[in-house]
Amino acid sequence: MVTGGAGYIGSHVALELLLSGYDVMILDNLSTGHRDTVDNIEIIKGGCEQVGDLHFVAGDTGDRKQLTKVMRDNPIRAIVHLAAFSQVGESMLKPGKYFENNVARAINILECMVQGHVEYIVFSSTAAVYGEPRAIPITEGHPTQPTNVYGASKLMVEELLRWYEQVHGIRHVALRYFNAAGADRSGLIGERHEPETHLIPLVIQKVMGQRPGLTVFGSDYPTPDGTCVRDYIHVSDLAQAHILALEALFKGMDSRIYNLGNGNGYTVKEVIDTVGQVTGQEVGYEIGARRAGDPALLVASSEKIQAELGWKPHFPALHEIVASAWKWHNLSGRK
Ligand code: UFG
């Protein structure tokens, strides 16, 4: 069962699971996910052989009765839990919304797992658990001191997972994502947030004339060109890691935490230049003030998951990541 499977990362995870032959149930309340994303997963899988079956349940992780019923009525072997709110800025305005949705509902999931004897969970965590980095690249042993409610909510769930393992034996992998970007090669599913706050889709929307301006948040950081450095990881590479994590758990691996990034940092200006190159268009932008809470540099060490699970990014180059996002934006024709 993939919670949040109608969302951006969840839809790519569901697709990779199906293509790996697993039957997948997507549970999503469609508050930020999209029903037609699920339809598009169905279309993509229709063109492939030896894929699993896809089921969709319009369900809410806040509804424990429904969760219990879904787990009772279906042979669910593992949960990939992605359903969550994920806007850092909003989390600092509405902490209750984030703790309620991201933490309290994770307890529902775990309690239902206990009741339904589901033993494995892969959890979508975030680089935001680290807070301001003290050393780059960031390893899993880096201190966790989130500087925003979103990061704190994800760290709390990691803590819950540790206790549910100790008390109930539920084994987990928590994947700390850096900057997910790009889209499935089909161009049928991609990044679709409303409102959009992430850099690559914003730059593409600017090129497509769908937004009037683009502001670079700060150009006085201690980085090569003064703009923030981030580690952009292709969403399909990210999705692949969930399958490796699940299969390792199935084979008996004990619980783990892994970072997921490319290990390459790109500045905001480099991202804008890359979008310009991929689209063949000039991208106009202005330099604005720093955005509160943005660390200058966030780059992952993903050596642990590479060494232990054999994970390897297939699309590490920024231009490939941007090109896949560009394809999705064009095909989806969204305004
Ligand atoms: N940026 C701009 N202009 C914009 C939007 C973004 O300059 O209009 C810059 C940001 O300041 C940042 C970079 O582009 O330096 C990337 O910003 P995103 O909003 O795309 O991504 P973040 O690095 O802020 O956020 C990501 C994930 C979050 C996670 C966070 C961890 O999307 O879920 O990393 O720090 F919490």
GROMACS .gro file of C-alpha atoms and ligand atoms in nm, residues 86 88 126-128 148 150 177-179 197-200 202 214-218 228-230 232 268 291 294-295 298, ligand 1:
model
   65
   86SER     CA    1   0.541   1.910   0.262
   88VAL     CA    2   0.828   2.421   0.466
  126THR     CA    3   1.356   1.453   0.433
  127ALA     CA    4   1.687   1.636   0.435
  128ALA     CA    5   1.502   1.895   0.643
  148ASN     CA    6   1.126   2.410   1.056
  150TYR     CA    7   0.801   2.020   0.846
  177TYR     CA    8   1.511   1.282   0.037
  178PHE     CA    9   1.709   1.579  -0.084
  179ASN     CA   10   1.559   1.779  -0.376
  197THR     CA   11   0.706   2.653  -0.470
  198HIS     CA   12   0.986   2.436  -0.609
  199LEU     CA   13   1.256   2.582  -0.826
  200ILE     CA   14   1.262   2.364  -1.139
  202LEU     CA   15   0.879   2.744  -1.136
  214LEU     CA   16   1.099   3.452  -1.136
  215THR     CA   17   1.294   3.559  -0.831
  216VAL     CA   18   1.624   3.413  -0.720
  217PHE     CA   19   1.615   3.411  -0.344
  218GLY     CA   20   1.948   3.565  -0.249
  228CYS     CA   21   2.202   2.843  -0.291
  229VAL     CA   22   2.334   2.499  -0.375
  230ARG     CA   23   2.100   2.198  -0.374
  232TYR     CA   24   1.865   1.750  -0.720
  268VAL     CA   25   2.005   2.821  -0.837
  291ARG     CA   26   1.412   3.322   0.171
  294ASP     CA   27   1.718   2.842   0.337
  295PRO     CA   28   2.057   2.684   0.413
  298LEU     CA   29   2.261   2.106   0.097
  336UFG     N1   30   1.440   2.922  -0.508
  336UFG     C1   31   1.450   3.045  -0.567
  336UFG     N2   32   1.337   3.100  -0.620
  336UFG     C2   33   1.215   3.039  -0.616
  336UFG     C3   34   1.206   2.911  -0.556
  336UFG     C4   35   1.322   2.854  -0.502
  336UFG     O1   36   1.558   3.106  -0.572
  336UFG     O2   37   1.118   3.096  -0.667
  336UFG     C5   38   1.561   2.861  -0.452
  336UFG     C6   39   1.547   2.835  -0.302
  336UFG     O3   40   1.582   2.949  -0.229
  336UFG     C7   41   1.645   2.718  -0.285
  336UFG     C8   42   1.642   2.644  -0.419
  336UFG     O4   43   1.581   2.736  -0.510
  336UFG     O5   44   1.774   2.768  -0.267
  336UFG     C9   45   1.555   2.520  -0.414
  336UFG     O6   46   1.430   2.555  -0.356
  336UFG     P1   47   1.306   2.454  -0.352
  336UFG     O7   48   1.194   2.529  -0.289
  336UFG     O8   49   1.286   2.394  -0.486
  336UFG     O9   50   1.356   2.337  -0.258
  336UFG     P2   51   1.412   2.343  -0.108
  336UFG    O10   52   1.560   2.313  -0.116
  336UFG    O11   53   1.374   2.465  -0.038
  336UFG    O12   54   1.327   2.226  -0.041
  336UFG    C10   55   1.362   2.093  -0.051
  336UFG    C11   56   1.236   2.008  -0.046
  336UFG    C12   57   1.167   2.022   0.086
  336UFG    C13   58   1.266   1.991   0.196
  336UFG    C14   59   1.387   2.076   0.183
  336UFG    C15   60   1.492   2.036   0.282
  336UFG    O13   61   1.148   2.046  -0.148
  336UFG    O14   62   1.061   1.932   0.093
  336UFG    O15   63   1.446   2.061   0.054
  336UFG    O16   64   1.564   2.146   0.320
  336UFG     F1   65   1.211   2.015   0.315
   0.00000   0.00000   0.00000
